Coordinates of C-alpha atoms and ligand atoms in Angstrom, one line a residue:
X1 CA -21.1 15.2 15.5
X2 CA -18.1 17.9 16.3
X3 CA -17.5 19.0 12.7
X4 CA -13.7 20.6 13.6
X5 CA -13.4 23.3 10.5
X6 CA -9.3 23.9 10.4
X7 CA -6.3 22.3 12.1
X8 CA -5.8 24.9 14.7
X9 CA -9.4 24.1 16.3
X10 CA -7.7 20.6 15.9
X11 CA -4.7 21.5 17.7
X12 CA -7.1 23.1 20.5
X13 CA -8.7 20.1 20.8
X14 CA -6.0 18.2 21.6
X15 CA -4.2 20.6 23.7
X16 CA -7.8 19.8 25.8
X17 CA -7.0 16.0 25.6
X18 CA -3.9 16.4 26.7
X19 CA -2.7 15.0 23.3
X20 CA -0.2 18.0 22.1
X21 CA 3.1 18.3 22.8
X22 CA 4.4 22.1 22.1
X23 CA 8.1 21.8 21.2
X24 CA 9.4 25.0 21.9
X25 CA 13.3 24.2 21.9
X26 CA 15.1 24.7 18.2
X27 CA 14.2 21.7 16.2
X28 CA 16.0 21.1 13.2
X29 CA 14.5 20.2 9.7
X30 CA 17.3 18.0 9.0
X31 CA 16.6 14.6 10.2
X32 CA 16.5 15.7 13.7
X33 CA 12.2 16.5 13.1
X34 CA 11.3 13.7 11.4
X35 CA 13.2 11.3 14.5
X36 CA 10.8 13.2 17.1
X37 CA 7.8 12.4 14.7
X38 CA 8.9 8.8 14.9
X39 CA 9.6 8.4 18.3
X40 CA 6.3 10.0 19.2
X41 CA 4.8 7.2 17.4
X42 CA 6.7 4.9 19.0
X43 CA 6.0 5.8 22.6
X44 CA 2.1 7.2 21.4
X45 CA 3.4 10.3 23.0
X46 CA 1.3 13.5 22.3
X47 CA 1.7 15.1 18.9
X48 CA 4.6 17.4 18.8
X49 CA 3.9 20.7 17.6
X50 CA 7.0 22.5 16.8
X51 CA 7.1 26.4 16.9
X52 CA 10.8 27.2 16.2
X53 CA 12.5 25.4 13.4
X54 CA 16.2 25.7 12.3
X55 CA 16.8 28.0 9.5
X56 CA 13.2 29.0 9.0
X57 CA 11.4 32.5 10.0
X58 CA 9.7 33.0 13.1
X59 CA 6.3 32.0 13.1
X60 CA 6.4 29.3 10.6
X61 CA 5.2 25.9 12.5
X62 CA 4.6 21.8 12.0
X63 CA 2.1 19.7 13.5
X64 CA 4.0 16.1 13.8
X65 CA 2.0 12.7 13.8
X66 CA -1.2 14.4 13.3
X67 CA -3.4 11.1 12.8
X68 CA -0.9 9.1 15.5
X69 CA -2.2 6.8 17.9
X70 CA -2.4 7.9 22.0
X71 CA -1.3 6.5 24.7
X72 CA -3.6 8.5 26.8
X73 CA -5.9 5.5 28.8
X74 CA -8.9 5.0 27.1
X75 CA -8.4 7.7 24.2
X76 CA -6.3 5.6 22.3
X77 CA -7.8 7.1 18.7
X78 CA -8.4 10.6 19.7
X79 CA -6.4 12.0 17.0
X80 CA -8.3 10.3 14.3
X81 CA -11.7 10.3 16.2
X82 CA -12.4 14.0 17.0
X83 CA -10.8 14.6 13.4
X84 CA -14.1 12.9 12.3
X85 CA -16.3 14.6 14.6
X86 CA -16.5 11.5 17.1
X87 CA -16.2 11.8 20.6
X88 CA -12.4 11.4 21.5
X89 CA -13.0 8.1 23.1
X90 CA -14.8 6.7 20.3
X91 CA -13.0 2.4 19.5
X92 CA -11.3 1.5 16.2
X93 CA -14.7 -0.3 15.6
X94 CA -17.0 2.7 16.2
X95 CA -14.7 4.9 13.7
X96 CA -14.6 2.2 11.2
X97 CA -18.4 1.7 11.6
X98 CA -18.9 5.7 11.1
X99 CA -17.3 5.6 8.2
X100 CA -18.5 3.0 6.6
X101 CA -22.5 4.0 7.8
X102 CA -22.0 7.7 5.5
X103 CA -21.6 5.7 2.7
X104 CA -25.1 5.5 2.1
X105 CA -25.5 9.4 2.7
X106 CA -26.0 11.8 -0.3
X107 CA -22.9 13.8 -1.4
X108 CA -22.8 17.7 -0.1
X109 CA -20.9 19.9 -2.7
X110 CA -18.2 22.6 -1.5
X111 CA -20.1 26.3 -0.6
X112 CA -17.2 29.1 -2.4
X113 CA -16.6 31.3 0.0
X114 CA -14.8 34.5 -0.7
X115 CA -11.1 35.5 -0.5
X116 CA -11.9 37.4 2.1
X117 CA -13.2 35.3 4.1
X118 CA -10.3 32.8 4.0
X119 CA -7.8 32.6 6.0
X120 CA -5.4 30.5 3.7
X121 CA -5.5 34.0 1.4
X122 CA -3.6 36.0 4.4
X123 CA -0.2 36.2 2.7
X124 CA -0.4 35.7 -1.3
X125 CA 2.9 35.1 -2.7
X126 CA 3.2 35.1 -6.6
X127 CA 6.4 35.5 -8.9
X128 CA 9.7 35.2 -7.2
X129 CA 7.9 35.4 -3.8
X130 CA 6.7 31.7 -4.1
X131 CA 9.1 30.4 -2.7
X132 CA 9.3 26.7 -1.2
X133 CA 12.6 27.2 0.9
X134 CA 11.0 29.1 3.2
X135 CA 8.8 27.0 4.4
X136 CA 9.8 24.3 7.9
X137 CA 10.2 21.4 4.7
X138 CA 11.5 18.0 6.8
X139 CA 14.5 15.6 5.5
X140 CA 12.7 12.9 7.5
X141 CA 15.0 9.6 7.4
X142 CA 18.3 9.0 6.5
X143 CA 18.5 7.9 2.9
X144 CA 15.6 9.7 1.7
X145 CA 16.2 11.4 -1.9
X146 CA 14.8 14.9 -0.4
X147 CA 13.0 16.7 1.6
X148 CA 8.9 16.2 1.7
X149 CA 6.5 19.3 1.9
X150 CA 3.4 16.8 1.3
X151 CA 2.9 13.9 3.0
X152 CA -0.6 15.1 4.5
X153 CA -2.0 17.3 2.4
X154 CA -5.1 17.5 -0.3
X155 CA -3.9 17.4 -4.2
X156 CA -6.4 19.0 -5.8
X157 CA -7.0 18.3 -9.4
X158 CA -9.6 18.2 -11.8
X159 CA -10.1 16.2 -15.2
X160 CA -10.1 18.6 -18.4
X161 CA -13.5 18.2 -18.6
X162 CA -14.6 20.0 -15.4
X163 CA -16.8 17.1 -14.5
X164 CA -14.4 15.5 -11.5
X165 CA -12.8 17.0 -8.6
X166 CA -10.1 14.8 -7.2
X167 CA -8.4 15.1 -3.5
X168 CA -6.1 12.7 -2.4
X169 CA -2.7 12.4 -0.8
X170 CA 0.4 11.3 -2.6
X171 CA 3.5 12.7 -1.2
X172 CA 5.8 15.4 -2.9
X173 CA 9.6 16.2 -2.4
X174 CA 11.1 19.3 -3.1
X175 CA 13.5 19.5 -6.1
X176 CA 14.4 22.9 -5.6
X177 CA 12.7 26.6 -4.7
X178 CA 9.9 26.7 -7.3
X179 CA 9.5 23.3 -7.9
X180 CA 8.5 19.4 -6.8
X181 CA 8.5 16.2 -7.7
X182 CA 5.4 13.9 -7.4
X183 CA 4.5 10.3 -7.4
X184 CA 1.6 10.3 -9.2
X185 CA 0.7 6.3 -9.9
X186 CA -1.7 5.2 -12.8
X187 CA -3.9 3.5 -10.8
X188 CA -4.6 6.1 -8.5
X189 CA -7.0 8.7 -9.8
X190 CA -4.6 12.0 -9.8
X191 CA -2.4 10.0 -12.1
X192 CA -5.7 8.8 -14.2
X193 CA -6.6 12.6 -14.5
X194 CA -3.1 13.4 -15.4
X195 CA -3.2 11.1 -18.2
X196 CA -6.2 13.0 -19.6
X197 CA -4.6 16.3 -19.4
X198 CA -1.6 14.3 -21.0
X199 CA -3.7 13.6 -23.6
X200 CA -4.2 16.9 -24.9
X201 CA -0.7 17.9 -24.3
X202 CA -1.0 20.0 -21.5
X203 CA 0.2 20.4 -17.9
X204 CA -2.3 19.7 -15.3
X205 CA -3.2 22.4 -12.9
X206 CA -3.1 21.4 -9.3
X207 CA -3.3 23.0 -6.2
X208 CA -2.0 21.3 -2.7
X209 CA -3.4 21.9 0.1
X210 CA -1.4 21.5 3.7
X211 CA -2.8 21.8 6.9
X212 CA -6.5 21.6 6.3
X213 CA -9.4 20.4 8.2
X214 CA -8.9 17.4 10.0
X215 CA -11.6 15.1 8.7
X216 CA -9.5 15.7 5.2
X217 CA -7.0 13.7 4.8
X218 CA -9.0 10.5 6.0
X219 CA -11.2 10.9 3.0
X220 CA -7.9 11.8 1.1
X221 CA -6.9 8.4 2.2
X222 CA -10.3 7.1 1.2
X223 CA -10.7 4.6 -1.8
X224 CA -14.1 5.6 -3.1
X225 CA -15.0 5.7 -6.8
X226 CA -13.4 7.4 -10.1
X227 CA -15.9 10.1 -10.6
X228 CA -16.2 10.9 -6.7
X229 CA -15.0 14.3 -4.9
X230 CA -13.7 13.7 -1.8
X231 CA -14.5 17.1 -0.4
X232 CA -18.6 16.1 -1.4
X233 CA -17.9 12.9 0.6
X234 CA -16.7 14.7 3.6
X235 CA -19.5 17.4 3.4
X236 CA -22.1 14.8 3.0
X237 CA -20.1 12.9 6.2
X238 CA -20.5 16.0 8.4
X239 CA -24.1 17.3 6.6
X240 CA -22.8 20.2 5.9
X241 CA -21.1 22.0 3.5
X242 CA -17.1 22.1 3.6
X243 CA -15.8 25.5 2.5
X244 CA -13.7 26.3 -0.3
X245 CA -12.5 29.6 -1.9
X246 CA -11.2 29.9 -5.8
X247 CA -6.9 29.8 -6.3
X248 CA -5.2 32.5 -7.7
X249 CA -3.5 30.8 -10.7
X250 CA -5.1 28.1 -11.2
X251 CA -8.9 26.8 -12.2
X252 CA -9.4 25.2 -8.6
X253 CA -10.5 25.5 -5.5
X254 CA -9.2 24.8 -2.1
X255 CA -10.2 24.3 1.1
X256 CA -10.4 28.1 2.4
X257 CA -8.7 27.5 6.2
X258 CA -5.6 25.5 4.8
X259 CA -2.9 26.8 6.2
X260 CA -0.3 26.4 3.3
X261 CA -1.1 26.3 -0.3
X262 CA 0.9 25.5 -3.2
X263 CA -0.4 25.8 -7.0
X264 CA 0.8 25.4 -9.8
X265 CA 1.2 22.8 -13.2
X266 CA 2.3 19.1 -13.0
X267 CA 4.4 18.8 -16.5
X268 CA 3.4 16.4 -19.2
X269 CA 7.1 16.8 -20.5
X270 CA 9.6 17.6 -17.3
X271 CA 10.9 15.5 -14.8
X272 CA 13.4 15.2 -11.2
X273 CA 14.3 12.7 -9.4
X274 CA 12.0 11.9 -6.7
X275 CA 12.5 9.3 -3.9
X276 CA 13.7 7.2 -2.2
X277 CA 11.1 7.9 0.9
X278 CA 10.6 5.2 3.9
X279 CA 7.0 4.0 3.1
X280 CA 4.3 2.5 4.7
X281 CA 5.9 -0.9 4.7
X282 CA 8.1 0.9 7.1
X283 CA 11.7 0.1 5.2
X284 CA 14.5 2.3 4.4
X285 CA 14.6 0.9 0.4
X286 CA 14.0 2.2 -2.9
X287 CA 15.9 3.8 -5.6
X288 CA 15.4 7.8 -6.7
X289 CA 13.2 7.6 -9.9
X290 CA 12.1 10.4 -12.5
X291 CA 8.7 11.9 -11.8
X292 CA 6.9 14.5 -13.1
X293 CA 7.4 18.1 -11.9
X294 CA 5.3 20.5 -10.4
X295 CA 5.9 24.2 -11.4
X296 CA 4.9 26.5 -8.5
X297 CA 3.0 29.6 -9.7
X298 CA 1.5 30.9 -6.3
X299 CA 2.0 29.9 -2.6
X300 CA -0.7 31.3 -0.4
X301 CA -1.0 31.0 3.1
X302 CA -2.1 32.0 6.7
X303 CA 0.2 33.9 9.4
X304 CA 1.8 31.4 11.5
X305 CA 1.2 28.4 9.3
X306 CA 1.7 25.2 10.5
X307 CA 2.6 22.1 8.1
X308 CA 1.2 18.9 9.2
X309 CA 4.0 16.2 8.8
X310 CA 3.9 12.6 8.4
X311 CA 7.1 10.2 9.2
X312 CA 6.4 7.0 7.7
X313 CA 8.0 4.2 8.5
X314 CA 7.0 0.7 10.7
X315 CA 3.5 0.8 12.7
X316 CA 1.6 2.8 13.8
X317 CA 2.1 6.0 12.0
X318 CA -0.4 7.7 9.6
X319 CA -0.5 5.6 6.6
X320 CA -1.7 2.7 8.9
X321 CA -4.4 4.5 10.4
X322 CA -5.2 7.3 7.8
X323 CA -5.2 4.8 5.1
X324 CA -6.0 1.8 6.6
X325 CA -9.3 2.2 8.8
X326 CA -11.3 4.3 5.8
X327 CA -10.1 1.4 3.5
X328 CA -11.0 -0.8 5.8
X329 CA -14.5 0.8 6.4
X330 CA -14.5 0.9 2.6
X331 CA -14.4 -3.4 2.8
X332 CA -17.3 -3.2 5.4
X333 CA -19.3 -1.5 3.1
X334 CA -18.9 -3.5 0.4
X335 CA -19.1 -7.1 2.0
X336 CA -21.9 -5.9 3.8
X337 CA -23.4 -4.8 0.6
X338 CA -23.2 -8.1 -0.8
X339 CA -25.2 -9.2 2.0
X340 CA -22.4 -11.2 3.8
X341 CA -22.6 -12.0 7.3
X342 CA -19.7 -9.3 7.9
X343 CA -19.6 -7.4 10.9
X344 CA -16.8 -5.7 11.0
X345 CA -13.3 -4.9 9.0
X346 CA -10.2 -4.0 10.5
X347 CA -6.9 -3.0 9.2
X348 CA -4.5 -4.2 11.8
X349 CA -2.5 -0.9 12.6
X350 CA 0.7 -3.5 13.9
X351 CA 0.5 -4.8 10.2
X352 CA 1.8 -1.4 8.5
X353 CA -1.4 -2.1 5.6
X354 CA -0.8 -5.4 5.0
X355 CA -3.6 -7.6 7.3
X356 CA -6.9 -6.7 6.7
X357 CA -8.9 -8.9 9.4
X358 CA -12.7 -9.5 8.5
X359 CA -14.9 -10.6 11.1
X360 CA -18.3 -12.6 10.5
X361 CA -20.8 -13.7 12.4
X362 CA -19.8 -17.2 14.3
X363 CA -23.2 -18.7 12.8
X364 CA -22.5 -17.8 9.3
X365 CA -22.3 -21.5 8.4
X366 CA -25.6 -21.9 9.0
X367 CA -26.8 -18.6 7.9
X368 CA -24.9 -19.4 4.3
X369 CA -24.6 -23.4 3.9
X370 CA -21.7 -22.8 2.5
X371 CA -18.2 -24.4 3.5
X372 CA -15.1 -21.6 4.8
X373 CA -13.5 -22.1 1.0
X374 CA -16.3 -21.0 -0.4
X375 CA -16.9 -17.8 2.3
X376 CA -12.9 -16.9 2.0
X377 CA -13.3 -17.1 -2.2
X378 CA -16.1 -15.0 -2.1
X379 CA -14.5 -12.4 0.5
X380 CA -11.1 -12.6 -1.6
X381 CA -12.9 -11.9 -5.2
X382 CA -14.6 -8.4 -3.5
X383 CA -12.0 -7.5 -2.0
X384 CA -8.8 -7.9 -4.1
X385 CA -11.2 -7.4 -7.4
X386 CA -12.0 -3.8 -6.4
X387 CA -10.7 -0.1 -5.2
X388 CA -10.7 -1.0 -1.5
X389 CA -8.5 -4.1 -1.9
X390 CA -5.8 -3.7 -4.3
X391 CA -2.6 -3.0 -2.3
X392 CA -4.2 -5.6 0.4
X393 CA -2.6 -8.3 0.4
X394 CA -3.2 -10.6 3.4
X395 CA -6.8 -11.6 5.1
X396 CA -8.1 -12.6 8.1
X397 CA -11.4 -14.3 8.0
X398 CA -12.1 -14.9 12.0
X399 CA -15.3 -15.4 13.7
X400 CA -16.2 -12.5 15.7
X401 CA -16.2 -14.1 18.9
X402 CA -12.7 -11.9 19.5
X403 CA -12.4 -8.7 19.3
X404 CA -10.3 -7.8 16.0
X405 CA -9.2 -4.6 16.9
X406 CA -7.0 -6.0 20.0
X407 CA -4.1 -7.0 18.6
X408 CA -3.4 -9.1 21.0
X409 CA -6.9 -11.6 20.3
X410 CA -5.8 -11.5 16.6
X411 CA -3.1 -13.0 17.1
X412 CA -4.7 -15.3 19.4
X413 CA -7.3 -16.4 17.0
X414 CA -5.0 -16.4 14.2
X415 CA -2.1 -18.4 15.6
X416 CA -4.9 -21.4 17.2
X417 CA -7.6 -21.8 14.2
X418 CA -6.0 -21.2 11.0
X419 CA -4.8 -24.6 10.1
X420 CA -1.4 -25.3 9.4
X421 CA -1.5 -27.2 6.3
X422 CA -4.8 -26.4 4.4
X423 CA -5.5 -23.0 5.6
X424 CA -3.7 -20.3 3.9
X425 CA -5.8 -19.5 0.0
X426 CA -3.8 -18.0 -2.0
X427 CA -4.8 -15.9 -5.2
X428 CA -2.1 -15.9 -7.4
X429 CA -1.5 -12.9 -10.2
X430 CA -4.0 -9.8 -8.6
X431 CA -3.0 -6.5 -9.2
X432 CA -1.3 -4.9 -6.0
X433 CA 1.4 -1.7 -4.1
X434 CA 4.8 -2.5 -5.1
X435 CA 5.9 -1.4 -2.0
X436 CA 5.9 -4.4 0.1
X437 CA 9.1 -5.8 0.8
X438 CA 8.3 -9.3 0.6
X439 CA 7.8 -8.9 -3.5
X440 CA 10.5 -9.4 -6.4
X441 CA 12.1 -7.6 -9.0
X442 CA 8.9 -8.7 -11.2
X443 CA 6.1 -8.4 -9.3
X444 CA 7.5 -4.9 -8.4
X445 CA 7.3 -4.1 -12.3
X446 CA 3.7 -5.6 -13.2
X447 CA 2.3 -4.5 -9.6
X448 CA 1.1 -7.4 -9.3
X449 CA 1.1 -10.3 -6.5
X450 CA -0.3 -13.5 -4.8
X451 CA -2.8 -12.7 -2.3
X452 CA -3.7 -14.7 0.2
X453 CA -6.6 -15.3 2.8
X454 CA -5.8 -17.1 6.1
X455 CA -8.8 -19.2 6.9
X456 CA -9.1 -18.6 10.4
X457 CA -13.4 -19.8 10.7
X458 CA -14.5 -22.9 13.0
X459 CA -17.6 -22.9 12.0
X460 CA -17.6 -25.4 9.5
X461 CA -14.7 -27.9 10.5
X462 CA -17.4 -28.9 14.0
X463 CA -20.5 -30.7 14.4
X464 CA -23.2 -27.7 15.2
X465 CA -22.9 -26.6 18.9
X466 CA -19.5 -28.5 19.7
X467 CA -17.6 -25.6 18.3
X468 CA -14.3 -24.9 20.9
X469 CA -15.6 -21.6 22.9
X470 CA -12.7 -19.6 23.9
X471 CA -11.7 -20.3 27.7
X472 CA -11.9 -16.7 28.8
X473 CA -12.8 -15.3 31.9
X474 CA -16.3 -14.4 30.4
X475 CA -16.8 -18.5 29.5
X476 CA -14.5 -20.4 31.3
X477 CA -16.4 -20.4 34.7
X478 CA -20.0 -20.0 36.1
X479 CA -21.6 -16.7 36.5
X480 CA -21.2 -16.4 40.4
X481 CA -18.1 -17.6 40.3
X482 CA -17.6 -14.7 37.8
X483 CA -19.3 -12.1 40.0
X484 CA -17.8 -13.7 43.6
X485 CA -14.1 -12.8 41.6
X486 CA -14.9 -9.2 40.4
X487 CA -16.9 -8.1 43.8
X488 CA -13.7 -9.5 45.9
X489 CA -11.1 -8.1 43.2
X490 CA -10.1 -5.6 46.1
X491 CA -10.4 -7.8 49.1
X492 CA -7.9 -9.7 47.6
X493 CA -5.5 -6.9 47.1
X494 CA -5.4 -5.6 43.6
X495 CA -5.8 -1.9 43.4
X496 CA -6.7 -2.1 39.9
X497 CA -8.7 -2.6 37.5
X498 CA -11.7 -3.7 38.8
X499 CA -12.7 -5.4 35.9
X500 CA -10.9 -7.7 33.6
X501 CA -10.5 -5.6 30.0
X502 CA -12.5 -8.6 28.1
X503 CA -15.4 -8.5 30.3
X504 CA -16.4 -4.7 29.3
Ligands
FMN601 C1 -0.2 9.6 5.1 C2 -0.6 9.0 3.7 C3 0.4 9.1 2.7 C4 0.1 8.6 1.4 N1 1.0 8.7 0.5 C5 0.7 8.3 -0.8 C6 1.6 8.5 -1.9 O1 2.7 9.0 -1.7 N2 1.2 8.0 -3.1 C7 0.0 7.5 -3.3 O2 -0.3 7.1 -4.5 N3 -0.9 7.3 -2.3 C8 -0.6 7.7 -1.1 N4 -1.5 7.5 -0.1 C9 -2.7 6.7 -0.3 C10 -3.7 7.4 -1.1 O3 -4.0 8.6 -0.4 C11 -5.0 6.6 -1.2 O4 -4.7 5.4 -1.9 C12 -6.1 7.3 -1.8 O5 -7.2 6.4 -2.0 C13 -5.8 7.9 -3.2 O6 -6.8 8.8 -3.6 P1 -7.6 8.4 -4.9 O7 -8.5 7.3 -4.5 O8 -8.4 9.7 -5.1 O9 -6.7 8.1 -6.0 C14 -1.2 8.0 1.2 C15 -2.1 7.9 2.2 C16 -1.9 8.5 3.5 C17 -2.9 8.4 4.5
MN602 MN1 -10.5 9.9 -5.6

């Protein structure tokens, strides 16, 4: 396993692939970045890397669409692959599988490194020289509330006690040259260790990290337990030690080749108006709302640094594969700890967050004896009843006869077994995001929602062994019928491919 240690061996790597896109023309922060980040996504161009930005010094760069999908043949994942030391071919499957495989895999601790020996410690800034409006911050869409300096970064906070280290992203817009406003939610854990420090009166120190290590912001995007660091997770991922190095104003540490680092105190007392932002839903929508505000005491970073930048919106941008496939390897885990016939869990990338498919083994009726009610309830209570489910709203249960991660056989399998009438559960009253647009006024303010689990299994609705077999080329027709069609594929004047995709 390649364990990539900052974003510029990142960037090398995908200059390699083939998957960077150097924007050397003037780019402008306002709106005009954040519409190349989108229509990167949209075509799977290469990531843009843009080195000269409109009204910002020489030197200072952004990575756009750094966890995008490729449209490179066969390296469709690379971004997100290589960033978790896989090799940059690995499926959607084989990264969800990785992920979900660690979790059994003892935690590995941070090693402190010294300032010296970090290159986010190049250029300290303190006092008046912290200073956000010098930095390539994007207005991304039209009729966001600001401009957004985090949207894939590390947060770094820790409870009072000293006993938890939390990482996560949760985006941050700038209010004005010292400070930012941030959506810190109760239910996530920065907002459940900012109600500790709340507790005692005081402002919570954090430190944001930009432009870190690529494996990062996957487990930033990671639901794993209160109590948990995420930078122990990814050490214990890779087997090795990430490395971090102490902040200058704050009691934290960050990960020592960031390339941008802000610290400072979240107030218990001030806020700004933060939002709206286009979120993972992928809709321009929201209102601006009053949010805590972080108080910039240092800025530290490298020479040259690059800010990573994130344009959410509809599918496929970073939320929907950053978020989505640990969460989804995060299901795996626990169906597959509960001993369910599960083989695999797949957030559908085309769903923006909101399908998570779970395949099971096509004899699970007779491995269980149970009926597909049963299965689905059982599936629904794990998942919606813990971390990895809440702001899931929508299942799949298909047999894995079709492969999940082509979104095409999804909806396939969907649209032909799940039956009109009888085959939609729904869950009424779970806790849930309030940012998908098909919820009300109500359900917006409680957060919560009816869930619901399409019933997509066969199993159990046909006498054993007269279960319809999908008419692919694979089982529609005899072997050597097969065989005479692929040997001949040429003679009969195709160039290419040789093979039909399904048969792989
Ligand atoms: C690109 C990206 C942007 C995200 N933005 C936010 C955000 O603005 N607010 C938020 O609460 N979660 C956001 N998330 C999701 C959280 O990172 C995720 O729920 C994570 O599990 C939270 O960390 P925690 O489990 O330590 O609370 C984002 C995730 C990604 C990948
Ligand atoms: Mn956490």
């Amino acid at each position: 396993m390649k364990h990539l240690r900052s974003l510029r061996e990142f960037i090398a790597v995908l200059e390699s692939l083939g998957d960077l896109q150097p924007i050397g023309a003037e780019v402008d922060w306002h709106l005009e970045m954040g519409a190349v980040i989108r229509r990167s996504y949209d075509l799977r161009a290469p990531a843009p890397l843009f080195t000269s930005i409109k009204g910002v010094a020489t030197g200072y760069r952004v990575l756009g669409a750094p966890g995008g999908l490729s449209n490179l043949p066969g390296l469709t994942f690379c971004r997100i692959a290589t960033a978790l030391g896989l090799p940059p071919s690995a499926s959607g499957r084989e990264i969800v599988e990785a992920l979900a495989r660690y979790r059994s895999i003892d935690l590995v601790p941070p090693r402190i490194v010294t300032r010296e020996a970090a290159p986010c410690k190049e250029n300290v800034l303190t006092g008046s020289e912290a200073d956000l409006l010098r930095l390539p911050v994007p207005l991304l869409h039209q009729g966001d509330g600001g401009r957004y300096l985090q949207t894939w970064g590390m947060n770094v906070v820790r409870t009072p006690d000293g006993t938890w280290t939390n990482a996560s992203i949760n985006r941050m817009m700038l209010v004005d040259s010292r400070r930012l406003a941030c959506l810190l939610p109760p239910v996530q854990h920065i907002g459940m260790i900012k109600a500790q420090w709340e507790r005692r009166r005081e402002p919570m120190p954090v430190a944001v990290a930009l432009g870190v290590e690529p494996g990062l912001p996957y487990v930033g995007g990671m639901p794993v337990a209160a109590g948990v660091s995420e930078l122990d997770l990814l050490g214990g991922y890779f087997g090795e030690p990430l490395e971090t190095v102490p902040c200058e104003t704050v009691p934290l540490e960050v990960p020592a080749t960031a390339e941008i680092v802000i610290e400072g105190h979240i107030s218990h007392t001030e806020t700004a108006l933060e939002g709206p932002m286009c979120e993972y839903p992928g809709y321009l929508t929201g209102d601006a709302v009053p949010r805590p505000v972080l108080n910039v005491t240092a800025v530290t970073h490298r020479n040259d640094p690059i800010l990573p930048v994130v344009t959410a919106g509809p599918p496929v941008e970073e939320n929907h594969t950053a978020w989505g496939i640990p969460h989804a390897a995060e299901c795996l885990h626990l169906l597959q700890a509960a001993e369910l016939p599960v083989t695999l869990c797949w957030m559908v990338p085309e769903s923006a967050g909101h399908w998570l498919a779970v395949g099971v083994k096509p004899d699970w009726h007779q491995r269980l004896g149970t009926s597909a009610r049963e299965l689905c309830d059982t599936i629904a209570d794990l998942v919606f009843g813990n971390k990895p489910g809440m702001a899931i709203p929508k299942i799949l249960v298909i047999e894995d006869d079709v492969d999940l991660t082509d979104v095409g056989q999804l909806v396939y399998a969907f649209a032909s077994r799940a039956h009109p009438g009888t085959g939609a559960f729904p869950y009424p009253d779970r806790l849930a995001s309030y940012l998908p647009v098909f919820m009300d006024s109500q359900e917006r303010t409680t957060c919560s929602t009816t869930k619901v689990v399409h019933n997509c299994l066969l199993a159990d609705r046909y006498p054993p062994g007269a279960r319809p077999v999908v008419a692919d080329f694979r089982h529609g027709w005899p072997l050597d019928i097969q065989n005479r069609v692929l040997e001949n594929w040429h003679a009969y004047g195709y160039r290419s491919p040789t093979v039909n995709r399904r048969q792989l």
